[in-house]
JSON list of C-alpha atoms in Angstrom, two decimals:
[
{"chain": "A", "resi": 6, "resn": "ASP", "atom": "CA", "xyz": [16.97, 4.17, -5.27]},
{"chain": "A", "resi": 7, "resn": "GLN", "atom": "CA", "xyz": [13.61, 2.84, -6.30]},
{"chain": "A", "resi": 8, "resn": "GLN", "atom": "CA", "xyz": [13.36, -0.92, -6.37]},
{"chain": "A", "resi": 9, "resn": "VAL", "atom": "CA", "xyz": [9.87, -0.81, -7.88]},
{"chain": "A", "resi": 10, "resn": "LYS", "atom": "CA", "xyz": [9.22, 1.71, -10.62]},
{"chain": "A", "resi": 11, "resn": "GLN", "atom": "CA", "xyz": [6.05, 2.79, -12.31]},
{"chain": "A", "resi": 12, "resn": "ASN", "atom": "CA", "xyz": [7.36, 5.12, -14.96]},
{"chain": "A", "resi": 13, "resn": "SER", "atom": "CA", "xyz": [4.03, 6.42, -16.19]},
{"chain": "A", "resi": 14, "resn": "PRO", "atom": "CA", "xyz": [2.41, 8.75, -13.65]},
{"chain": "A", "resi": 15, "resn": "SER", "atom": "CA", "xyz": [-0.81, 8.77, -15.63]},
{"chain": "A", "resi": 16, "resn": "LEU", "atom": "CA", "xyz": [-2.67, 6.92, -18.38]},
{"chain": "A", "resi": 17, "resn": "SER", "atom": "CA", "xyz": [-5.84, 7.82, -20.25]},
{"chain": "A", "resi": 18, "resn": "VAL", "atom": "CA", "xyz": [-7.91, 5.17, -22.02]},
{"chain": "A", "resi": 19, "resn": "GLN", "atom": "CA", "xyz": [-11.24, 5.09, -23.79]},
{"chain": "A", "resi": 20, "resn": "GLU", "atom": "CA", "xyz": [-14.02, 3.02, -22.24]},
{"chain": "A", "resi": 21, "resn": "GLY", "atom": "CA", "xyz": [-14.11, -0.50, -23.68]},
{"chain": "A", "resi": 22, "resn": "ARG", "atom": "CA", "xyz": [-10.46, -0.50, -24.71]},
{"chain": "A", "resi": 23, "resn": "ILE", "atom": "CA", "xyz": [-7.55, -2.19, -23.00]},
{"chain": "A", "resi": 24, "resn": "SER", "atom": "CA", "xyz": [-5.61, -0.49, -20.21]},
{"chain": "A", "resi": 25, "resn": "ILE", "atom": "CA", "xyz": [-2.01, -1.60, -19.73]},
{"chain": "A", "resi": 26, "resn": "LEU", "atom": "CA", "xyz": [-0.19, -0.49, -16.61]},
{"chain": "A", "resi": 27, "resn": "ASN", "atom": "CA", "xyz": [3.50, -1.23, -16.36]},
{"chain": "A", "resi": 28, "resn": "CYS", "atom": "CA", "xyz": [5.89, -1.85, -13.51]},
{"chain": "A", "resi": 29, "resn": "ASP", "atom": "CA", "xyz": [9.63, -2.51, -13.48]},
{"chain": "A", "resi": 30, "resn": "TYR", "atom": "CA", "xyz": [11.72, -3.81, -10.62]},
{"chain": "A", "resi": 31, "resn": "THR", "atom": "CA", "xyz": [15.42, -4.09, -9.90]},
{"chain": "A", "resi": 32, "resn": "ASN", "atom": "CA", "xyz": [15.68, -6.60, -7.07]},
{"chain": "A", "resi": 33, "resn": "SER", "atom": "CA", "xyz": [16.06, -10.16, -8.36]},
{"chain": "A", "resi": 34, "resn": "MET", "atom": "CA", "xyz": [15.07, -11.45, -4.91]},
{"chain": "A", "resi": 35, "resn": "PHE", "atom": "CA", "xyz": [11.48, -10.29, -5.41]},
{"chain": "A", "resi": 36, "resn": "ASP", "atom": "CA", "xyz": [9.28, -13.37, -5.63]},
{"chain": "A", "resi": 37, "resn": "TYR", "atom": "CA", "xyz": [5.75, -12.10, -5.17]},
{"chain": "A", "resi": 38, "resn": "PHE", "atom": "CA", "xyz": [4.03, -9.18, -6.84]},
{"chain": "A", "resi": 39, "resn": "LEU", "atom": "CA", "xyz": [0.75, -7.43, -6.17]},
{"chain": "A", "resi": 40, "resn": "TRP", "atom": "CA", "xyz": [-1.41, -4.74, -7.71]},
{"chain": "A", "resi": 41, "resn": "TYR", "atom": "CA", "xyz": [-3.52, -2.41, -5.61]},
{"chain": "A", "resi": 42, "resn": "LYS", "atom": "CA", "xyz": [-6.19, 0.03, -6.69]},
{"chain": "A", "resi": 43, "resn": "LYS", "atom": "CA", "xyz": [-6.82, 3.26, -4.83]},
{"chain": "A", "resi": 44, "resn": "TYR", "atom": "CA", "xyz": [-9.67, 5.72, -5.12]},
{"chain": "A", "resi": 45, "resn": "PRO", "atom": "CA", "xyz": [-9.24, 9.25, -3.72]},
{"chain": "A", "resi": 46, "resn": "ALA", "atom": "CA", "xyz": [-9.80, 9.51, 0.04]},
{"chain": "A", "resi": 47, "resn": "GLU", "atom": "CA", "xyz": [-9.88, 5.72, 0.41]},
{"chain": "A", "resi": 48, "resn": "GLY", "atom": "CA", "xyz": [-7.30, 3.11, 1.32]},
{"chain": "A", "resi": 49, "resn": "PRO", "atom": "CA", "xyz": [-5.77, 0.89, -1.37]},
{"chain": "A", "resi": 50, "resn": "THR", "atom": "CA", "xyz": [-7.61, -2.33, -2.12]},
{"chain": "A", "resi": 51, "resn": "PHE", "atom": "CA", "xyz": [-5.91, -5.51, -3.23]},
{"chain": "A", "resi": 52, "resn": "LEU", "atom": "CA", "xyz": [-6.60, -6.31, -6.87]},
{"chain": "A", "resi": 53, "resn": "ILE", "atom": "CA", "xyz": [-4.51, -9.23, -8.09]},
{"chain": "A", "resi": 54, "resn": "SER", "atom": "CA", "xyz": [-1.16, -10.87, -7.43]},
{"chain": "A", "resi": 55, "resn": "ILE", "atom": "CA", "xyz": [1.33, -13.21, -9.02]},
{"chain": "A", "resi": 56, "resn": "SER", "atom": "CA", "xyz": [4.07, -15.46, -7.75]},
{"chain": "A", "resi": 57, "resn": "SER", "atom": "CA", "xyz": [7.43, -15.54, -9.49]},
{"chain": "A", "resi": 58, "resn": "ILE", "atom": "CA", "xyz": [6.86, -19.18, -10.44]},
{"chain": "A", "resi": 59, "resn": "LYS", "atom": "CA", "xyz": [4.11, -18.05, -12.83]},
{"chain": "A", "resi": 60, "resn": "ASP", "atom": "CA", "xyz": [4.11, -15.73, -15.80]},
{"chain": "A", "resi": 61, "resn": "LYS", "atom": "CA", "xyz": [0.40, -14.95, -15.90]},
{"chain": "A", "resi": 62, "resn": "ASN", "atom": "CA", "xyz": [-2.52, -14.70, -13.53]},
{"chain": "A", "resi": 63, "resn": "GLU", "atom": "CA", "xyz": [-6.05, -13.83, -14.56]},
{"chain": "A", "resi": 64, "resn": "ASP", "atom": "CA", "xyz": [-9.07, -12.69, -12.56]},
{"chain": "A", "resi": 65, "resn": "GLY", "atom": "CA", "xyz": [-12.04, -11.58, -14.60]},
{"chain": "A", "resi": 66, "resn": "ARG", "atom": "CA", "xyz": [-11.15, -8.43, -16.52]},
{"chain": "A", "resi": 67, "resn": "PHE", "atom": "CA", "xyz": [-7.75, -8.20, -14.83]},
{"chain": "A", "resi": 68, "resn": "THR", "atom": "CA", "xyz": [-4.64, -10.06, -15.94]},
{"chain": "A", "resi": 69, "resn": "VAL", "atom": "CA", "xyz": [-1.13, -9.66, -14.59]},
{"chain": "A", "resi": 70, "resn": "PHE", "atom": "CA", "xyz": [1.86, -10.71, -16.68]},
{"chain": "A", "resi": 71, "resn": "LEU", "atom": "CA", "xyz": [5.32, -11.27, -15.27]},
{"chain": "A", "resi": 72, "resn": "ASN", "atom": "CA", "xyz": [8.50, -11.27, -17.34]},
{"chain": "A", "resi": 73, "resn": "LYS", "atom": "CA", "xyz": [11.26, -12.26, -14.93]},
{"chain": "A", "resi": 74, "resn": "SER", "atom": "CA", "xyz": [14.10, -11.94, -17.39]},
{"chain": "A", "resi": 75, "resn": "ALA", "atom": "CA", "xyz": [13.10, -8.34, -18.08]},
{"chain": "A", "resi": 76, "resn": "LYS", "atom": "CA", "xyz": [12.14, -7.70, -14.43]},
{"chain": "A", "resi": 77, "resn": "HIS", "atom": "CA", "xyz": [8.86, -6.34, -15.70]},
{"chain": "A", "resi": 78, "resn": "LEU", "atom": "CA", "xyz": [5.23, -6.87, -14.88]},
{"chain": "A", "resi": 79, "resn": "SER", "atom": "CA", "xyz": [2.10, -5.43, -16.35]},
{"chain": "A", "resi": 80, "resn": "LEU", "atom": "CA", "xyz": [-1.57, -5.23, -15.46]},
{"chain": "A", "resi": 81, "resn": "HIS", "atom": "CA", "xyz": [-4.09, -5.52, -18.28]},
{"chain": "A", "resi": 82, "resn": "ILE", "atom": "CA", "xyz": [-7.67, -4.41, -17.83]},
{"chain": "A", "resi": 83, "resn": "VAL", "atom": "CA", "xyz": [-10.04, -5.52, -20.56]},
{"chain": "A", "resi": 84, "resn": "PRO", "atom": "CA", "xyz": [-12.48, -3.98, -21.23]},
{"chain": "A", "resi": 85, "resn": "SER", "atom": "CA", "xyz": [-11.78, -0.79, -19.32]},
{"chain": "A", "resi": 86, "resn": "GLN", "atom": "CA", "xyz": [-14.70, 0.83, -17.51]},
{"chain": "A", "resi": 87, "resn": "PRO", "atom": "CA", "xyz": [-15.10, 4.34, -16.07]},
{"chain": "A", "resi": 88, "resn": "GLY", "atom": "CA", "xyz": [-15.20, 2.80, -12.58]},
{"chain": "A", "resi": 89, "resn": "ASP", "atom": "CA", "xyz": [-11.64, 1.60, -13.14]},
{"chain": "A", "resi": 90, "resn": "SER", "atom": "CA", "xyz": [-10.44, 5.20, -12.95]},
{"chain": "A", "resi": 91, "resn": "ALA", "atom": "CA", "xyz": [-8.12, 5.19, -9.92]},
{"chain": "A", "resi": 92, "resn": "VAL", "atom": "CA", "xyz": [-4.47, 5.14, -8.94]},
{"chain": "A", "resi": 93, "resn": "TYR", "atom": "CA", "xyz": [-2.86, 1.73, -9.37]},
{"chain": "A", "resi": 94, "resn": "PHE", "atom": "CA", "xyz": [0.11, 0.70, -7.26]},
{"chain": "A", "resi": 95, "resn": "CYS", "atom": "CA", "xyz": [2.47, -2.12, -8.04]},
{"chain": "A", "resi": 96, "resn": "ALA", "atom": "CA", "xyz": [4.12, -3.82, -5.04]},
{"chain": "A", "resi": 97, "resn": "ALA", "atom": "CA", "xyz": [6.70, -6.55, -4.51]},
{"chain": "A", "resi": 98, "resn": "SER", "atom": "CA", "xyz": [8.10, -8.66, -1.72]},
{"chain": "A", "resi": 99, "resn": "ALA", "atom": "CA", "xyz": [11.43, -10.41, -1.44]},
{"chain": "A", "resi": 100, "resn": "ARG", "atom": "CA", "xyz": [12.54, -13.81, -0.22]},
{"chain": "A", "resi": 101, "resn": "GLY", "atom": "CA", "xyz": [14.36, -13.22, 3.01]},
{"chain": "A", "resi": 102, "resn": "GLY", "atom": "CA", "xyz": [13.24, -9.63, 3.18]},
{"chain": "A", "resi": 103, "resn": "SER", "atom": "CA", "xyz": [11.80, -7.92, 6.24]},
{"chain": "A", "resi": 104, "resn": "GLN", "atom": "CA", "xyz": [8.85, -9.94, 7.36]},
{"chain": "A", "resi": 105, "resn": "GLY", "atom": "CA", "xyz": [5.74, -9.08, 5.43]},
{"chain": "A", "resi": 106, "resn": "ASN", "atom": "CA", "xyz": [7.14, -5.89, 3.94]},
{"chain": "A", "resi": 107, "resn": "LEU", "atom": "CA", "xyz": [5.98, -4.80, 0.53]},
{"chain": "A", "resi": 108, "resn": "ILE", "atom": "CA", "xyz": [7.89, -2.37, -1.65]},
{"chain": "A", "resi": 109, "resn": "PHE", "atom": "CA", "xyz": [5.49, -0.09, -3.51]},
{"chain": "A", "resi": 110, "resn": "GLY", "atom": "CA", "xyz": [5.86, 1.85, -6.73]},
{"chain": "A", "resi": 111, "resn": "LYS", "atom": "CA", "xyz": [4.73, 5.47, -6.88]},
{"chain": "A", "resi": 112, "resn": "GLY", "atom": "CA", "xyz": [1.52, 4.65, -8.69]},
{"chain": "A", "resi": 113, "resn": "THR", "atom": "CA", "xyz": [-0.11, 5.28, -12.06]},
{"chain": "A", "resi": 114, "resn": "LYS", "atom": "CA", "xyz": [-3.30, 7.28, -12.30]},
{"chain": "A", "resi": 115, "resn": "LEU", "atom": "CA", "xyz": [-5.67, 5.66, -14.77]},
{"chain": "A", "resi": 116, "resn": "SER", "atom": "CA", "xyz": [-8.48, 7.68, -16.32]},
{"chain": "A", "resi": 117, "resn": "VAL", "atom": "CA", "xyz": [-11.08, 5.80, -18.33]},
{"chain": "A", "resi": 118, "resn": "LYS", "atom": "CA", "xyz": [-13.14, 8.14, -20.45]},
{"chain": "A", "resi": 119, "resn": "PRO", "atom": "CA", "xyz": [-16.74, 7.30, -21.41]},
{"chain": "B", "resi": 14, "resn": "ASP", "atom": "CA", "xyz": [-14.78, -9.97, 5.39]},
{"chain": "B", "resi": 15, "resn": "VAL", "atom": "CA", "xyz": [-11.49, -8.28, 6.24]},
{"chain": "B", "resi": 16, "resn": "LYS", "atom": "CA", "xyz": [-11.72, -5.10, 8.21]},
{"chain": "B", "resi": 17, "resn": "VAL", "atom": "CA", "xyz": [-9.17, -2.45, 9.07]},
{"chain": "B", "resi": 18, "resn": "THR", "atom": "CA", "xyz": [-10.52, 0.69, 10.67]},
{"chain": "B", "resi": 19, "resn": "GLN", "atom": "CA", "xyz": [-8.85, 3.99, 11.45]},
{"chain": "B", "resi": 20, "resn": "SER", "atom": "CA", "xyz": [-10.05, 6.26, 14.19]},
{"chain": "B", "resi": 21, "resn": "SER", "atom": "CA", "xyz": [-10.52, 9.38, 12.08]},
{"chain": "B", "resi": 22, "resn": "ARG", "atom": "CA", "xyz": [-11.02, 10.09, 8.39]},
{"chain": "B", "resi": 23, "resn": "TYR", "atom": "CA", "xyz": [-9.99, 13.74, 8.69]},
{"chain": "B", "resi": 24, "resn": "LEU", "atom": "CA", "xyz": [-7.96, 15.57, 11.33]},
{"chain": "B", "resi": 25, "resn": "VAL", "atom": "CA", "xyz": [-6.83, 19.16, 11.67]},
{"chain": "B", "resi": 26, "resn": "LYS", "atom": "CA", "xyz": [-4.08, 19.86, 14.19]},
{"chain": "B", "resi": 27, "resn": "ARG", "atom": "CA", "xyz": [-1.82, 22.74, 15.14]},
{"chain": "B", "resi": 28, "resn": "THR", "atom": "CA", "xyz": [1.96, 22.73, 14.83]},
{"chain": "B", "resi": 29, "resn": "GLY", "atom": "CA", "xyz": [3.50, 21.30, 18.00]},
{"chain": "B", "resi": 30, "resn": "GLU", "atom": "CA", "xyz": [0.47, 19.27, 19.05]},
{"chain": "B", "resi": 31, "resn": "LYS", "atom": "CA", "xyz": [0.78, 15.60, 19.92]},
{"chain": "B", "resi": 32, "resn": "VAL", "atom": "CA", "xyz": [-1.30, 13.54, 17.51]},
{"chain": "B", "resi": 33, "resn": "PHE", "atom": "CA", "xyz": [-2.55, 9.99, 17.92]},
{"chain": "B", "resi": 34, "resn": "LEU", "atom": "CA", "xyz": [-3.74, 7.94, 14.95]},
{"chain": "B", "resi": 35, "resn": "GLU", "atom": "CA", "xyz": [-5.38, 4.66, 15.85]},
{"chain": "B", "resi": 36, "resn": "CYS", "atom": "CA", "xyz": [-5.77, 1.58, 13.72]},
{"chain": "B", "resi": 37, "resn": "VAL", "atom": "CA", "xyz": [-7.70, -1.57, 14.56]},
{"chain": "B", "resi": 38, "resn": "GLN", "atom": "CA", "xyz": [-7.97, -4.81, 12.58]},
{"chain": "B", "resi": 39, "resn": "ASP", "atom": "CA", "xyz": [-10.31, -7.71, 13.24]},
{"chain": "B", "resi": 40, "resn": "MET", "atom": "CA", "xyz": [-8.52, -10.35, 11.17]},
{"chain": "B", "resi": 41, "resn": "ASP", "atom": "CA", "xyz": [-6.15, -11.59, 13.88]},
{"chain": "B", "resi": 42, "resn": "HIS", "atom": "CA", "xyz": [-3.20, -10.50, 11.74]},
{"chain": "B", "resi": 43, "resn": "GLU", "atom": "CA", "xyz": [0.25, -10.48, 13.28]},
{"chain": "B", "resi": 44, "resn": "ASN", "atom": "CA", "xyz": [1.72, -7.82, 10.99]},
{"chain": "B", "resi": 45, "resn": "MET", "atom": "CA", "xyz": [0.61, -4.21, 11.03]},
{"chain": "B", "resi": 46, "resn": "PHE", "atom": "CA", "xyz": [1.97, -1.23, 9.10]},
{"chain": "B", "resi": 47, "resn": "TRP", "atom": "CA", "xyz": [1.75, 2.54, 8.95]},
{"chain": "B", "resi": 48, "resn": "TYR", "atom": "CA", "xyz": [2.33, 4.38, 5.66]},
{"chain": "B", "resi": 49, "resn": "ARG", "atom": "CA", "xyz": [1.95, 7.89, 4.46]},
{"chain": "B", "resi": 50, "resn": "GLN", "atom": "CA", "xyz": [0.89, 8.74, 0.95]},
{"chain": "B", "resi": 51, "resn": "ASP", "atom": "CA", "xyz": [1.89, 11.97, -0.74]},
{"chain": "B", "resi": 52, "resn": "PRO", "atom": "CA", "xyz": [1.35, 13.02, -4.35]},
{"chain": "B", "resi": 53, "resn": "GLY", "atom": "CA", "xyz": [4.15, 11.79, -6.58]},
{"chain": "B", "resi": 54, "resn": "LEU", "atom": "CA", "xyz": [5.81, 9.86, -3.77]},
{"chain": "B", "resi": 55, "resn": "GLY", "atom": "CA", "xyz": [3.57, 6.81, -3.53]},
{"chain": "B", "resi": 56, "resn": "LEU", "atom": "CA", "xyz": [3.29, 4.86, -0.29]},
{"chain": "B", "resi": 57, "resn": "ARG", "atom": "CA", "xyz": [6.15, 5.27, 2.13]},
{"chain": "B", "resi": 58, "resn": "LEU", "atom": "CA", "xyz": [6.52, 2.97, 5.12]},
{"chain": "B", "resi": 59, "resn": "ILE", "atom": "CA", "xyz": [6.83, 4.73, 8.47]},
{"chain": "B", "resi": 60, "resn": "TYR", "atom": "CA", "xyz": [6.80, 1.85, 10.98]},
{"chain": "B", "resi": 61, "resn": "PHE", "atom": "CA", "xyz": [5.68, -1.72, 11.13]},
{"chain": "B", "resi": 62, "resn": "SER", "atom": "CA", "xyz": [5.09, -4.33, 13.78]},
{"chain": "B", "resi": 63, "resn": "TYR", "atom": "CA", "xyz": [5.08, -8.10, 13.47]},
{"chain": "B", "resi": 64, "resn": "ASP", "atom": "CA", "xyz": [3.93, -8.86, 17.00]},
{"chain": "B", "resi": 65, "resn": "VAL", "atom": "CA", "xyz": [2.58, -7.27, 20.13]},
{"chain": "B", "resi": 66, "resn": "LYS", "atom": "CA", "xyz": [5.07, -4.83, 21.65]},
{"chain": "B", "resi": 67, "resn": "MET", "atom": "CA", "xyz": [7.37, -5.29, 18.65]},
{"chain": "B", "resi": 68, "resn": "LYS", "atom": "CA", "xyz": [8.13, -2.44, 16.28]},
{"chain": "B", "resi": 69, "resn": "GLU", "atom": "CA", "xyz": [10.50, -1.82, 13.42]},
{"chain": "B", "resi": 70, "resn": "LYS", "atom": "CA", "xyz": [11.41, 1.39, 11.65]},
{"chain": "B", "resi": 71, "resn": "GLY", "atom": "CA", "xyz": [10.37, 1.75, 8.07]},
{"chain": "B", "resi": 72, "resn": "ASP", "atom": "CA", "xyz": [11.80, 4.13, 5.49]},
{"chain": "B", "resi": 73, "resn": "ILE", "atom": "CA", "xyz": [10.73, 7.43, 7.09]},
{"chain": "B", "resi": 74, "resn": "PRO", "atom": "CA", "xyz": [10.38, 7.01, 10.88]},
{"chain": "B", "resi": 75, "resn": "GLU", "atom": "CA", "xyz": [11.69, 10.44, 11.86]},
{"chain": "B", "resi": 76, "resn": "GLY", "atom": "CA", "xyz": [9.13, 12.46, 13.80]},
{"chain": "B", "resi": 77, "resn": "TYR", "atom": "CA", "xyz": [6.94, 9.44, 14.48]},
{"chain": "B", "resi": 78, "resn": "SER", "atom": "CA", "xyz": [6.61, 6.72, 17.08]},
{"chain": "B", "resi": 79, "resn": "VAL", "atom": "CA", "xyz": [4.27, 3.74, 17.39]},
{"chain": "B", "resi": 80, "resn": "SER", "atom": "CA", "xyz": [2.66, 1.60, 20.02]},
{"chain": "B", "resi": 81, "resn": "ARG", "atom": "CA", "xyz": [1.30, -1.94, 19.82]},
{"chain": "B", "resi": 82, "resn": "GLU", "atom": "CA", "xyz": [-0.04, -3.05, 23.18]},
{"chain": "B", "resi": 83, "resn": "LYS", "atom": "CA", "xyz": [-2.65, -5.41, 21.73]},
{"chain": "B", "resi": 84, "resn": "LYS", "atom": "CA", "xyz": [-2.55, -7.57, 18.64]},
{"chain": "B", "resi": 85, "resn": "GLU", "atom": "CA", "xyz": [-5.47, -5.86, 16.97]},
{"chain": "B", "resi": 86, "resn": "ARG", "atom": "CA", "xyz": [-4.40, -2.26, 17.60]},
{"chain": "B", "resi": 87, "resn": "PHE", "atom": "CA", "xyz": [-1.48, -0.26, 16.19]},
{"chain": "B", "resi": 88, "resn": "SER", "atom": "CA", "xyz": [-1.12, 3.41, 17.03]},
{"chain": "B", "resi": 89, "resn": "LEU", "atom": "CA", "xyz": [0.91, 6.04, 15.24]},
{"chain": "B", "resi": 90, "resn": "ILE", "atom": "CA", "xyz": [2.06, 9.01, 17.32]},
{"chain": "B", "resi": 91, "resn": "LEU", "atom": "CA", "xyz": [3.30, 12.35, 16.08]},
{"chain": "B", "resi": 92, "resn": "GLU", "atom": "CA", "xyz": [5.11, 13.67, 19.13]},
{"chain": "B", "resi": 93, "resn": "SER", "atom": "CA", "xyz": [5.13, 17.28, 17.92]},
{"chain": "B", "resi": 94, "resn": "ALA", "atom": "CA", "xyz": [3.23, 17.76, 14.69]},
{"chain": "B", "resi": 95, "resn": "SER", "atom": "CA", "xyz": [4.83, 19.80, 11.95]},
{"chain": "B", "resi": 96, "resn": "THR", "atom": "CA", "xyz": [3.42, 21.14, 8.69]},
{"chain": "B", "resi": 97, "resn": "ASN", "atom": "CA", "xyz": [5.49, 18.68, 6.66]},
{"chain": "B", "resi": 98, "resn": "GLN", "atom": "CA", "xyz": [3.54, 15.88, 8.30]},
{"chain": "B", "resi": 99, "resn": "THR", "atom": "CA", "xyz": [0.39, 16.97, 6.52]},
{"chain": "B", "resi": 100, "resn": "SER", "atom": "CA", "xyz": [-0.45, 13.84, 4.55]},
{"chain": "B", "resi": 101, "resn": "MET", "atom": "CA", "xyz": [-2.73, 10.86, 4.07]},
{"chain": "B", "resi": 102, "resn": "TYR", "atom": "CA", "xyz": [-1.91, 8.18, 6.65]},
{"chain": "B", "resi": 103, "resn": "LEU", "atom": "CA", "xyz": [-2.72, 4.58, 5.85]},
{"chain": "B", "resi": 104, "resn": "CYS", "atom": "CA", "xyz": [-2.73, 1.60, 8.16]},
{"chain": "B", "resi": 105, "resn": "ALA", "atom": "CA", "xyz": [-2.49, -1.98, 6.88]},
{"chain": "B", "resi": 106, "resn": "SER", "atom": "CA", "xyz": [-2.29, -5.49, 8.26]},
{"chain": "B", "resi": 107, "resn": "SER", "atom": "CA", "xyz": [-1.26, -8.91, 7.00]},
{"chain": "B", "resi": 108, "resn": "LEU", "atom": "CA", "xyz": [-0.51, -12.44, 8.07]},
{"chain": "B", "resi": 109, "resn": "PRO", "atom": "CA", "xyz": [3.06, -13.62, 8.54]},
{"chain": "B", "resi": 110, "resn": "GLY", "atom": "CA", "xyz": [4.40, -15.89, 5.83]},
{"chain": "B", "resi": 111, "resn": "THR", "atom": "CA", "xyz": [5.07, -15.71, 2.13]},
{"chain": "B", "resi": 112, "resn": "GLY", "atom": "CA", "xyz": [3.12, -15.39, -1.05]},
{"chain": "B", "resi": 113, "resn": "ILE", "atom": "CA", "xyz": [-0.58, -14.71, -0.74]},
{"chain": "B", "resi": 114, "resn": "GLN", "atom": "CA", "xyz": [-0.18, -14.29, 3.01]},
{"chain": "B", "resi": 115, "resn": "GLU", "atom": "CA", "xyz": [1.81, -11.16, 2.36]},
{"chain": "B", "resi": 116, "resn": "THR", "atom": "CA", "xyz": [-1.22, -9.40, 0.96]},
{"chain": "B", "resi": 117, "resn": "GLN", "atom": "CA", "xyz": [-1.76, -6.31, 3.03]},
{"chain": "B", "resi": 118, "resn": "TYR", "atom": "CA", "xyz": [-5.25, -5.04, 3.78]},
{"chain": "B", "resi": 119, "resn": "PHE", "atom": "CA", "xyz": [-5.61, -1.32, 4.20]},
{"chain": "B", "resi": 120, "resn": "GLY", "atom": "CA", "xyz": [-7.81, 0.91, 6.26]},
{"chain": "B", "resi": 121, "resn": "PRO", "atom": "CA", "xyz": [-9.67, 3.87, 4.72]},
{"chain": "B", "resi": 122, "resn": "GLY", "atom": "CA", "xyz": [-6.93, 6.34, 5.63]},
{"chain": "B", "resi": 123, "resn": "THR", "atom": "CA", "xyz": [-6.70, 9.46, 7.77]},
{"chain": "B", "resi": 124, "resn": "ARG", "atom": "CA", "xyz": [-6.15, 12.76, 6.03]},
{"chain": "B", "resi": 125, "resn": "LEU", "atom": "CA", "xyz": [-4.17, 14.91, 8.46]},
{"chain": "B", "resi": 126, "resn": "LEU", "atom": "CA", "xyz": [-3.74, 18.64, 8.04]},
{"chain": "B", "resi": 127, "resn": "VAL", "atom": "CA", "xyz": [-1.21, 20.36, 10.29]},
{"chain": "B", "resi": 128, "resn": "LEU", "atom": "CA", "xyz": [-1.59, 24.14, 10.43]}
]
C-alpha cells in the first residue's frame, strides 16, 4: 500500500502559467515533507521542504502548501518555465520511523510548453 | 557544496555476472541509501546504512547486498545479475536527525543494462 501518492503521472502547462503538483499521504505520523526534481539521466535534486508545524513554505517561484487535515500537500510553481520540465517526486518522513528514511511517491512528469 | 558521486553513469553486464556499484559522498553523512528507479514505480529503497558496517534492508533487497567499510563509501552488489535488475540505480546520503537533516542528497545515478 502506498503511503505517499502522486495520482497524476503527468501534467502539461503553458510557459508563464502556474503549475500545481499534488501529493496525498496516509500516514498521520509523517511530520516532514520534501519535493525533489529529477531530469532524465540525472539524480533527483532537493527542491523545497515543509515541516508539519507549518502550512506554507516559499522559495522563489516554488511554494509548498500542507493541509494536514486532508493529508495533502501541493507544490506550486509560478511562473512556470520550460526548464521546469522534469519529474517531481514528493517524499515524507515519519516521527519514530526508520532513521532517515524517506517515503517517495511515484512522481509526476511536468511538461512546460513554450 | 554537497557531493555524491557514483562510479559509473552507464553499465552493460551479462546475466549471471557479479556487479559492483560504488557510491562516495564527501559530506561526512552518516546515512547512505541505495534506490532503484523504474518507470511508473518511482524510487524504491533497496538498502540503507546509518553507520559504518551497519546495513538495513529496504523495500526490495532481494538479489542485492551492500557493503559499508568506510563512512564515505557505500557499495551495492548484485551477486548474480538478472535482466529484471536492469534499472537506474541511485545513491543518496543524509545526516542523522529530523526535519531538514533528513534531506537526502543524490548522486547522478547509474543506468544498468543486464543482457
